[in-house]
Short mmCIF file of C-alpha atoms in Angstrom, two decimals:
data_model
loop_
_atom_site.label_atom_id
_atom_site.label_comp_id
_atom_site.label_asym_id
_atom_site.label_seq_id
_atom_site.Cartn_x
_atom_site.Cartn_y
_atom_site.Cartn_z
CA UNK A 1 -12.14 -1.57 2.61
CA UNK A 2 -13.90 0.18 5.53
CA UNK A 3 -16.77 -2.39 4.75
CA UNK A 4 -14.87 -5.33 3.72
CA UNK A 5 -12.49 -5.55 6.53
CA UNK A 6 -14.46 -5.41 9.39
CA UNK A 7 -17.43 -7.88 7.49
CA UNK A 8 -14.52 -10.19 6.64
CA UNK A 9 -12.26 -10.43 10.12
CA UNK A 10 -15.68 -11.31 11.76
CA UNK A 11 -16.61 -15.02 12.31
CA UNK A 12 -20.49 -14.70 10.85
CA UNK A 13 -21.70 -11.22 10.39
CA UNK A 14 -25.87 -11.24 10.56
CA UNK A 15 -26.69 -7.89 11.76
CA UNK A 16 -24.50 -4.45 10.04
CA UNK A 17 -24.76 -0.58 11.71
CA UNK A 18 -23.14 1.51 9.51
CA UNK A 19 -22.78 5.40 11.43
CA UNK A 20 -22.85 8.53 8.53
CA UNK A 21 -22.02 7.12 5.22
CA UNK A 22 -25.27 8.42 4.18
CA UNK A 23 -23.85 8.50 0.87
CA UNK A 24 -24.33 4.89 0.37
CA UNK A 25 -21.04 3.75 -0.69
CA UNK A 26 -20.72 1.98 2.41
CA UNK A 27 -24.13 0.21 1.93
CA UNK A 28 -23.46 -0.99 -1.49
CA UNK A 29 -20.32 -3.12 -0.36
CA UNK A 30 -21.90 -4.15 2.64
CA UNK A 31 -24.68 -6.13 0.13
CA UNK A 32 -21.71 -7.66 -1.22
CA UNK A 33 -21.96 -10.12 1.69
CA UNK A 34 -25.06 -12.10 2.02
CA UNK A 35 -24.83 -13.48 5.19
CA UNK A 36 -25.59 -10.11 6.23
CA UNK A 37 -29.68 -10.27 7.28
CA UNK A 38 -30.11 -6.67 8.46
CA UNK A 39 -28.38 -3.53 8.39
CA UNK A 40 -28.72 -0.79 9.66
CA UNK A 41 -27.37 2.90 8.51
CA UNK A 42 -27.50 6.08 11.05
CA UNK A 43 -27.16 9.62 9.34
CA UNK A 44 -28.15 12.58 11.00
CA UNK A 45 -28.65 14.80 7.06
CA UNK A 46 -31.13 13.64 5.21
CA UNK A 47 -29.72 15.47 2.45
CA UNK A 48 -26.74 13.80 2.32
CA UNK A 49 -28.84 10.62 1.48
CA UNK A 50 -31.01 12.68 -1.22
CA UNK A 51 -28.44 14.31 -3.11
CA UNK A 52 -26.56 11.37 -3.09
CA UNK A 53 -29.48 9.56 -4.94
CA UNK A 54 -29.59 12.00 -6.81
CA UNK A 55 -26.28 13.09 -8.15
CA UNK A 56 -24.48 9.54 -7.20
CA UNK A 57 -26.83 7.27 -7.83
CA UNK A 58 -24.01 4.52 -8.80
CA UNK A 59 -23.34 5.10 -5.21
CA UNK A 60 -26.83 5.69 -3.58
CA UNK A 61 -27.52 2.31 -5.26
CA UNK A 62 -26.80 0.21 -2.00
CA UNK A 63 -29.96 1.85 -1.18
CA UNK A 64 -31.64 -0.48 -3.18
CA UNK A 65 -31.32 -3.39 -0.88
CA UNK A 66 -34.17 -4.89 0.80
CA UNK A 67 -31.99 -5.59 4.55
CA UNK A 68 -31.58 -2.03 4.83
CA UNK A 69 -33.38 0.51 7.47
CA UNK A 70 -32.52 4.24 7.16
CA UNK A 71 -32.59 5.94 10.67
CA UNK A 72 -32.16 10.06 10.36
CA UNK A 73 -31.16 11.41 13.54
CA UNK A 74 -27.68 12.02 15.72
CA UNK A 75 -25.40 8.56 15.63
CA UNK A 76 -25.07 9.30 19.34
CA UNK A 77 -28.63 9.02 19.95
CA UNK A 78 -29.18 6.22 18.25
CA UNK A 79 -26.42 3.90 19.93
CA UNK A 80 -27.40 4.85 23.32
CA UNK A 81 -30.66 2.98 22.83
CA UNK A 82 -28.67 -0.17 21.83
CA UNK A 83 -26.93 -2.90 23.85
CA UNK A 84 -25.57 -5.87 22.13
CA UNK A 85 -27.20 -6.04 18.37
CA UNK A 86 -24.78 -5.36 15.58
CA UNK A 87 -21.91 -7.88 14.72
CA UNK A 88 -20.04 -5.33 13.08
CA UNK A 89 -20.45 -1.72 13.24
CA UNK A 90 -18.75 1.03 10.64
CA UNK A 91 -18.16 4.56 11.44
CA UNK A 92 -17.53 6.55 7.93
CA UNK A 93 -17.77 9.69 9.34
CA UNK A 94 -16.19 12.96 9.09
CA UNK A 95 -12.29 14.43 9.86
CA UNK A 96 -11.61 14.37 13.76
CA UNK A 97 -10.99 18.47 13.60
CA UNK A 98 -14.10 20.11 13.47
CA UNK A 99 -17.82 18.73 14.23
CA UNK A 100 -17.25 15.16 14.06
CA UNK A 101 -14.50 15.47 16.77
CA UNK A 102 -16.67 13.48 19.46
CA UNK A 103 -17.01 10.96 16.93
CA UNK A 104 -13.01 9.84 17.67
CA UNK A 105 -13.18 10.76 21.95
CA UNK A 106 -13.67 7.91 24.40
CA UNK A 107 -16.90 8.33 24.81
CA UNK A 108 -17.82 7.70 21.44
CA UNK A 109 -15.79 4.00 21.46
CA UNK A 110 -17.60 2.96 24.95
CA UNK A 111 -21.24 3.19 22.82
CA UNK A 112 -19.80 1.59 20.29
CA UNK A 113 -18.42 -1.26 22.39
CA UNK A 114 -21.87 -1.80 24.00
CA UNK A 115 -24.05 -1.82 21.11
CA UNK A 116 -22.01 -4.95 19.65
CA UNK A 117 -22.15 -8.31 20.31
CA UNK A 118 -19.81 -10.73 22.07
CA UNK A 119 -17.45 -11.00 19.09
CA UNK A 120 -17.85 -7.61 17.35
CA UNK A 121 -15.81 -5.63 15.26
CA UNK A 122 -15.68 -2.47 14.34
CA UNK A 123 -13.96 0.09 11.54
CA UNK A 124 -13.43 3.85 11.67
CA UNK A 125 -12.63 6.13 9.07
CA UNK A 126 -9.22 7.27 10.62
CA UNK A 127 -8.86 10.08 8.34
CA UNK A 128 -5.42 10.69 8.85
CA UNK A 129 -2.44 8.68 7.32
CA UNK A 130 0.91 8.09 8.32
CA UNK A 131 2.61 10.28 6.32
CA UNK A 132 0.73 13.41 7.58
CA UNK A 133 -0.47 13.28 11.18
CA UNK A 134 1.35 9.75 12.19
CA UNK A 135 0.67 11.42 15.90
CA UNK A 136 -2.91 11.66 15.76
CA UNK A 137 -3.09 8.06 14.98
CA UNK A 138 -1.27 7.37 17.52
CA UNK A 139 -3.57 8.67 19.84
CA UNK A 140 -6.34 7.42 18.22
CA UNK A 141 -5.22 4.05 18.46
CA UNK A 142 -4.73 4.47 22.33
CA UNK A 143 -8.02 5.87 22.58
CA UNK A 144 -9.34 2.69 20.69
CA UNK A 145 -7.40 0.48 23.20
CA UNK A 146 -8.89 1.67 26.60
CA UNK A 147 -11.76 -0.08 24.88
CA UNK A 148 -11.24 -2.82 22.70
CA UNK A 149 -8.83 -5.19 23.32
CA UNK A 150 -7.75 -5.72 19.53
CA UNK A 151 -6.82 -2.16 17.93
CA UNK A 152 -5.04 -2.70 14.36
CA UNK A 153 -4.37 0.78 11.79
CA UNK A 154 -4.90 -0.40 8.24
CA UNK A 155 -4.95 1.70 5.21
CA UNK A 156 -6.42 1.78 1.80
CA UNK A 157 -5.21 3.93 -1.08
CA UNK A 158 -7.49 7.00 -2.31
CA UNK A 159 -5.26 8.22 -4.73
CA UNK A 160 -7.74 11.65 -4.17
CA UNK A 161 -7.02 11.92 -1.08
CA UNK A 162 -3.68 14.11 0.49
CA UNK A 163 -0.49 12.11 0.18
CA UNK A 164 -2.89 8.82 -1.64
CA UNK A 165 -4.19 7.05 1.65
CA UNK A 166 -6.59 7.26 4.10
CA UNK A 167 -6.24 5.80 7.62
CA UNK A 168 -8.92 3.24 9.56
CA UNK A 169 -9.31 1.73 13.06
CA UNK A 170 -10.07 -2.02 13.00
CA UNK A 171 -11.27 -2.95 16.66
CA UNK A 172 -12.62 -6.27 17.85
CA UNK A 173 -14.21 -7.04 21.24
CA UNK A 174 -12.50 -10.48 20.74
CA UNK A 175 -9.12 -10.57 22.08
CA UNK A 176 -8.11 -13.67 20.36
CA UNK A 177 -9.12 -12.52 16.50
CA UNK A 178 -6.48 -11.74 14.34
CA UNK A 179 -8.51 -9.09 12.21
CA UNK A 180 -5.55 -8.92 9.68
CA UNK A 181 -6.60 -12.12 8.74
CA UNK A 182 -9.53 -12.59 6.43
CA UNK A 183 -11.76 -15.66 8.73
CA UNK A 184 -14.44 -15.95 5.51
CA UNK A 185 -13.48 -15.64 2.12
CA UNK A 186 -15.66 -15.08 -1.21
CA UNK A 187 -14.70 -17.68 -3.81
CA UNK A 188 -11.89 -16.40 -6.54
CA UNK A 189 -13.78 -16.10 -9.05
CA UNK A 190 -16.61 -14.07 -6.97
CA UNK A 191 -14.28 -11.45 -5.14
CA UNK A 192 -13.18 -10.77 -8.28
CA UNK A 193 -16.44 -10.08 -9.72
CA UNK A 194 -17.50 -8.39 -6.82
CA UNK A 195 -14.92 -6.15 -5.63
CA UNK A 196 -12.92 -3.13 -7.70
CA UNK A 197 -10.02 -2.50 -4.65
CA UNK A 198 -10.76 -5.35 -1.99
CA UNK A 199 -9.24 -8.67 -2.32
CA UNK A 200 -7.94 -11.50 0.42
CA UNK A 201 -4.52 -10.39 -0.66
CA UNK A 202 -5.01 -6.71 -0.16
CA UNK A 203 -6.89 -7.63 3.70
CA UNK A 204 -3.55 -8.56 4.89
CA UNK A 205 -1.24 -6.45 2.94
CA UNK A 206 -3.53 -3.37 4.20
CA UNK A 207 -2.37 -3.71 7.73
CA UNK A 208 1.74 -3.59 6.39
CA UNK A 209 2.95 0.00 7.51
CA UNK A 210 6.63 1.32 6.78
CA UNK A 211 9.48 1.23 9.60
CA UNK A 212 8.91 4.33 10.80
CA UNK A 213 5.17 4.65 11.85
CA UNK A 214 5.54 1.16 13.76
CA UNK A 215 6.70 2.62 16.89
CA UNK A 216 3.49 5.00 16.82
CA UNK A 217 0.80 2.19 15.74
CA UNK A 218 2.29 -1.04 16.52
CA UNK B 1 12.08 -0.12 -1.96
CA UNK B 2 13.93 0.55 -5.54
CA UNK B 3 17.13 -0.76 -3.93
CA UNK B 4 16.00 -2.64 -1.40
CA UNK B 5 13.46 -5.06 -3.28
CA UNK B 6 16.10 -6.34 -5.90
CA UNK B 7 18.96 -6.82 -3.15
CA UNK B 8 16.63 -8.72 -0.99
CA UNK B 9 15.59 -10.97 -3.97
CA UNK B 10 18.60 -11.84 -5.44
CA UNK B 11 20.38 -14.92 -2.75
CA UNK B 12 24.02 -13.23 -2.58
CA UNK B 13 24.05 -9.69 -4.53
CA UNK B 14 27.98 -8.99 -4.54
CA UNK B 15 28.05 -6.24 -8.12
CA UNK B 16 25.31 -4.08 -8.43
CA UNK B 17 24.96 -1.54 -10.60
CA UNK B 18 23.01 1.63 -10.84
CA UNK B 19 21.93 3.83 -13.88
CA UNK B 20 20.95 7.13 -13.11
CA UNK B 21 19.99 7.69 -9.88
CA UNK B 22 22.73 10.72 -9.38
CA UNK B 23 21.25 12.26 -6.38
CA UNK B 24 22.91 9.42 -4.24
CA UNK B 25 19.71 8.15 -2.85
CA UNK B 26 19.67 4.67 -4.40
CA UNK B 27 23.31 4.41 -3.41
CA UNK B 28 23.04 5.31 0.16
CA UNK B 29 20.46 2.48 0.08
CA UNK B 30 22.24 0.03 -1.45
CA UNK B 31 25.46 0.24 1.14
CA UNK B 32 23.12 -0.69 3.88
CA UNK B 33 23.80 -4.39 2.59
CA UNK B 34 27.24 -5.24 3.95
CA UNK B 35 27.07 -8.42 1.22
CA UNK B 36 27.77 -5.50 -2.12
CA UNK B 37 31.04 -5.18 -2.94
CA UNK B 38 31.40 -3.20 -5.90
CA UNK B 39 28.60 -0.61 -6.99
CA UNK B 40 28.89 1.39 -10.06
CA UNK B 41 26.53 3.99 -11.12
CA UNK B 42 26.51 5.29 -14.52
CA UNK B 43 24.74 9.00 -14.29
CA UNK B 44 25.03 11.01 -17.96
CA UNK B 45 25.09 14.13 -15.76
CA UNK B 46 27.38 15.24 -13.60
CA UNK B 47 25.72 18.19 -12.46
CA UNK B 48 22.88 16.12 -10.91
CA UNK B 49 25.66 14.64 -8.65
CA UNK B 50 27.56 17.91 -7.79
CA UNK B 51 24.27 19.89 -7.04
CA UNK B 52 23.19 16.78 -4.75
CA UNK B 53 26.19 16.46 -2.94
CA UNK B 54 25.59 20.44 -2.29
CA UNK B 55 22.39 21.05 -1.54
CA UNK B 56 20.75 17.39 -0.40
CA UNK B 57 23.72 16.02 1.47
CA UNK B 58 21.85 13.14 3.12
CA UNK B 59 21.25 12.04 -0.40
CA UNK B 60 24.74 12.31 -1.28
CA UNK B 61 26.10 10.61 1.76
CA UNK B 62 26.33 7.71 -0.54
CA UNK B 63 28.91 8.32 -2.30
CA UNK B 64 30.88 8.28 0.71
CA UNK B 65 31.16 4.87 0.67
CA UNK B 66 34.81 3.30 -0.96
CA UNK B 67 32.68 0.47 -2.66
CA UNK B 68 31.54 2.74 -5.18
CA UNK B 69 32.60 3.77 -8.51
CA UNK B 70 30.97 6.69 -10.38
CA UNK B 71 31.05 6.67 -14.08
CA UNK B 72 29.66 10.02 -15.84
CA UNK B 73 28.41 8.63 -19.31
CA UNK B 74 25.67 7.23 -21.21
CA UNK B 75 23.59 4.63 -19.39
CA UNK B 76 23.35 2.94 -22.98
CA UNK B 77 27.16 2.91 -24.01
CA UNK B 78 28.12 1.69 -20.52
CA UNK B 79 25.88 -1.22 -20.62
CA UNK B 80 26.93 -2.21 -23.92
CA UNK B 81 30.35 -2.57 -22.79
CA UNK B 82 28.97 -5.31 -19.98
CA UNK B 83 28.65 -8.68 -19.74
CA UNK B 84 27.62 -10.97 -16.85
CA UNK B 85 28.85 -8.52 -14.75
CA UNK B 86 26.20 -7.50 -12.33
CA UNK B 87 23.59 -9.00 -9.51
CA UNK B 88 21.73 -6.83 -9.32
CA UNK B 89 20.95 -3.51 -11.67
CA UNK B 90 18.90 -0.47 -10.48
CA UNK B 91 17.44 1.74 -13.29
CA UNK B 92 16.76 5.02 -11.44
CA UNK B 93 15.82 7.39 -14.33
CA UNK B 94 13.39 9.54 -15.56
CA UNK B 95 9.47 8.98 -16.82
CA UNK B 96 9.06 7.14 -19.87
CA UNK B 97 7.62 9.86 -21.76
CA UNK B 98 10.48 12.12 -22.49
CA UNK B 99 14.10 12.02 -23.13
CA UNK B 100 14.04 8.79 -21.26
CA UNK B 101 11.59 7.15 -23.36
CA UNK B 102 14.28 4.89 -25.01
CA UNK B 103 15.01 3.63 -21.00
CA UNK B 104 11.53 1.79 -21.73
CA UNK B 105 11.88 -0.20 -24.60
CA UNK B 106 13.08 -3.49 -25.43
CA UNK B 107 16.51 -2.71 -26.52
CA UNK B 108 17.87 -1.40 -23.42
CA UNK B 109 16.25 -4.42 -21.44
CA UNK B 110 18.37 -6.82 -23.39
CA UNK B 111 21.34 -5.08 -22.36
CA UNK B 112 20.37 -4.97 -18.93
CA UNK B 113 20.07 -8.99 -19.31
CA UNK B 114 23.38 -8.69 -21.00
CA UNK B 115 24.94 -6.89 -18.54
CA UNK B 116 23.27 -9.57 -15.63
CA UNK B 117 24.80 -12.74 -13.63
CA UNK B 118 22.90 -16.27 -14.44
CA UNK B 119 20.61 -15.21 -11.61
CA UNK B 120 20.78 -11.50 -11.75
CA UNK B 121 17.87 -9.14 -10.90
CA UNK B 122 16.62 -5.61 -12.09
CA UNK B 123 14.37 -3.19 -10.55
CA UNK B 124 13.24 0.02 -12.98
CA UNK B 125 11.19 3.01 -11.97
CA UNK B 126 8.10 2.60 -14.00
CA UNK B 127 6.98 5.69 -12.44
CA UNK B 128 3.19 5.04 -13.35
CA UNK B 129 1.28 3.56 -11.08
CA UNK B 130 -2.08 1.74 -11.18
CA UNK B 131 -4.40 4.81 -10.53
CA UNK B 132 -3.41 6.82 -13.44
CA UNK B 133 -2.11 5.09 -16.77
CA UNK B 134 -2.33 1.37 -15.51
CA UNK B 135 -2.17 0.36 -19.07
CA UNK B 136 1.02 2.22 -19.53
CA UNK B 137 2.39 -0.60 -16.76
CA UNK B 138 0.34 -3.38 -18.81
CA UNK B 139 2.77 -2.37 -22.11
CA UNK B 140 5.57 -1.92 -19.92
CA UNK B 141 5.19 -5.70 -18.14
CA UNK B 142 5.22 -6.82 -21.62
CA UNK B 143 7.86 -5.51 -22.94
CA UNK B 144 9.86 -6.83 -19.58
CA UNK B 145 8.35 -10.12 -20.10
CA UNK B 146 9.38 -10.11 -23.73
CA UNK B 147 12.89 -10.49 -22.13
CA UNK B 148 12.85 -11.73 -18.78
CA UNK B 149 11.22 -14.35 -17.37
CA UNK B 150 10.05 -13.43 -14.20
CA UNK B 151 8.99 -10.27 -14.36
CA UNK B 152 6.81 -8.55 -11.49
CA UNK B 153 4.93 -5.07 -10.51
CA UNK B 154 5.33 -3.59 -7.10
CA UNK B 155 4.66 -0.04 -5.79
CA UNK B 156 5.58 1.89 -3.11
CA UNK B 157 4.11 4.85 -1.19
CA UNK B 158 5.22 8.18 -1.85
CA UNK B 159 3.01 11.12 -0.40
CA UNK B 160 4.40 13.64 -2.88
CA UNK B 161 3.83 11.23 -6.13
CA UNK B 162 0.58 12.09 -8.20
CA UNK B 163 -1.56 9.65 -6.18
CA UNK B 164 0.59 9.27 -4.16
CA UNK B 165 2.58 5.98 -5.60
CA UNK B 166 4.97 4.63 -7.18
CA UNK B 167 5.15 1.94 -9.72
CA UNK B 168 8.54 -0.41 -9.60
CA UNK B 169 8.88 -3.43 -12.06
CA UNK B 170 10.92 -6.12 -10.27
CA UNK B 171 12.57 -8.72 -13.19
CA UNK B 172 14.98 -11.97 -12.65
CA UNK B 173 17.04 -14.08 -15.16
CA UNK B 174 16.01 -17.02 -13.14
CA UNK B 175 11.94 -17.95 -13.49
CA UNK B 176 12.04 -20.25 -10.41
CA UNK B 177 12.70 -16.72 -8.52
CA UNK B 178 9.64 -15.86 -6.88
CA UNK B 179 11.10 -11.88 -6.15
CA UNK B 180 7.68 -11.42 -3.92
CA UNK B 181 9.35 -12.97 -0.87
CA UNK B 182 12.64 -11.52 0.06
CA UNK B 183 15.35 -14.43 0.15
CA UNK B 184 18.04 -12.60 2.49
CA UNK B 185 16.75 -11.17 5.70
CA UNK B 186 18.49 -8.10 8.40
CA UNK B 187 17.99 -9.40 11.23
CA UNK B 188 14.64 -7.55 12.79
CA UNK B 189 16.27 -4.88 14.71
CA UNK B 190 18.70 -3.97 12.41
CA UNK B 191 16.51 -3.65 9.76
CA UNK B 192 14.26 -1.33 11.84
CA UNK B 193 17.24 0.58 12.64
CA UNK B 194 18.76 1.62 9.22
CA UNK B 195 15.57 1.24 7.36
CA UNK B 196 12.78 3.93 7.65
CA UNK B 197 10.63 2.22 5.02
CA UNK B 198 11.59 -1.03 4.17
CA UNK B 199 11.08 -3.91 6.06
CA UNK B 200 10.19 -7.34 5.20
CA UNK B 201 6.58 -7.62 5.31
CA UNK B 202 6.58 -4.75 2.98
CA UNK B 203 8.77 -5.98 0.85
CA UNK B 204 5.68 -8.92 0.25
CA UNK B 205 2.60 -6.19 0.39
CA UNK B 206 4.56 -3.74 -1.89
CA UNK B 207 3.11 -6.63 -5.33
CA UNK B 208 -0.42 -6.92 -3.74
CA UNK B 209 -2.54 -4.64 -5.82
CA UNK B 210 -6.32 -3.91 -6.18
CA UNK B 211 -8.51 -6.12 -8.06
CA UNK B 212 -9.16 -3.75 -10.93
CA UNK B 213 -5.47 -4.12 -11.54
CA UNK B 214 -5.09 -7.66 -11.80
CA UNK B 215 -5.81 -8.13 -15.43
CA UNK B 216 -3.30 -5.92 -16.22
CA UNK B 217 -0.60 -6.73 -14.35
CA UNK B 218 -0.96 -10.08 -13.20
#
């Protein structure tokens, strides 16, 4: 979902910087889409990546795929040197207590703004959901908006995870796109080849929150 | 989204009734729709509903209401005393392994179609959900199916759940209902004012499921 929403809510997707998900999870559903020509993955542990081939190797597998570079050093680092080259970026990085806090600040969002292009998008592990910590997305999602002008909370259900969902930021540069609305589509018969969890169905519904968080993310 | 699903689905729910459900919680729900007139619920214990109405009072607060009859017996015998009298029916009970398993089978459907108006709708806990025995739901659907003709899963978020969900089946007498789309609508601000869940878009996102799920339930 953190792949598939942001790939799908953008008009034509060519070039793909995915920040931490050295795992390769990420990767593999980014492949999925093959109007993606180059992509691009930023982890600062290289062990992350090893063990992952290693010990995950179902998940390491996106690894595989020729379009891919593999850049080890700091996500920070690495976006300051770009202006304007990724359609859509994806941030599947750590909780926002601890060391990955910077990764959810201001500063953060403004590098991420400038390395896309015109009509970028962007998703963000949010970590939270609204049944736990409905006020830290709420905050996240005005920290979002002093820099994109489209900020939409979806959610996907982990059924691992505390309380069954996990929380991400869908952001678009493009004031006019509707990213709860899939704009390219697999066939039928493909998504459902494709794709365990993600369907056109699921791209909208993700974006449906109960009553009571809409005051805080709506 | 037990209560709220059916009632929304049926076009003019005037009887409803609900077995089990003797903490009060489906009831309080169900008086939120000023078009019920009668609601019986048919608990087989009546300590559930004393030690509710003591010690989870905002639960309870449904009974409060003067369209409601309580009748402390056995789900079974009261149904099989019923005939065409009901909208809408609300099985609030236990999981289907376990004393309850018998609220799971085919029998006790057709005496919930019995016990239904020529358009009449059920909802059921099917307390599974796709995550953990979606196969479980598959059997369930088919038994459903076996006696309704529409017959549809939904879900609905619950942080304290085992992954976090939980599974609802949603049946009608009538196959031309499509129960997805709710037919009677609040208007919006007072359904964001007595509803901390429900609202309509989630009524529609509560059938989307994953992919993986589709053969099974769909």
């Amino acid at each position: 979902m953190i792949a598939h929403i942001p790939l799908n809510a953008h008009p034509n997707p060519k070039r793909v910087l995915v920040v931490g998900g050295g795992d390769g999870g990420v990767l593999r559903e980014v492949t999925k889409h093959e109007c993606v020509e180059k992509i691009d993955i930023v982890e600062i542990d290289d062990s992350v990546v090893r063990l992952a081939k290693q010990y995950l190797p179902d998940m390491a597998k996106g690894y595989n795929d020729p379009r891919i570079t593999l850049h080890i050093t700091d996500g920070f680092d690495f976006l300051r040197t770009k202006t304007a080259e990724y359609d859509v970026i994806i941030s599947d990085t750590s909780d926002p207590e601890g060391p990955a806090e910077v990764l959810f600040q201001e500063e953060y969002f403004r590098l991420l703004d400038n390395a896309l292009t015109e009509k970028g998008v962007i998703s963000m592990m949010a970590s939270e959901n609204v049944w736990l910590k409905v006020t830290v997305l709420e905050k996240l999602r005005a920290t979002c908006k002093n820099v994109f002008p489209t900020v939409e909370y979806a959610y996907t259900c982990v059924p691992t995870y505390t309380s069954g969902q996990l929380g991400l930021m869908i952001c678009s540069k493009d004031a006019a796109n509707d990213v709860t609305t899939p704009t390219r589509l697999w066939d039928r018969e493909v998504e459902a080849s494709i794709n365990r969890y993600y369907n056109r169905e699921i791209h909208r519904a993700s974006f449906v929150i109960p009553t009571f968080a809409r005051r805080y993310l709506a």
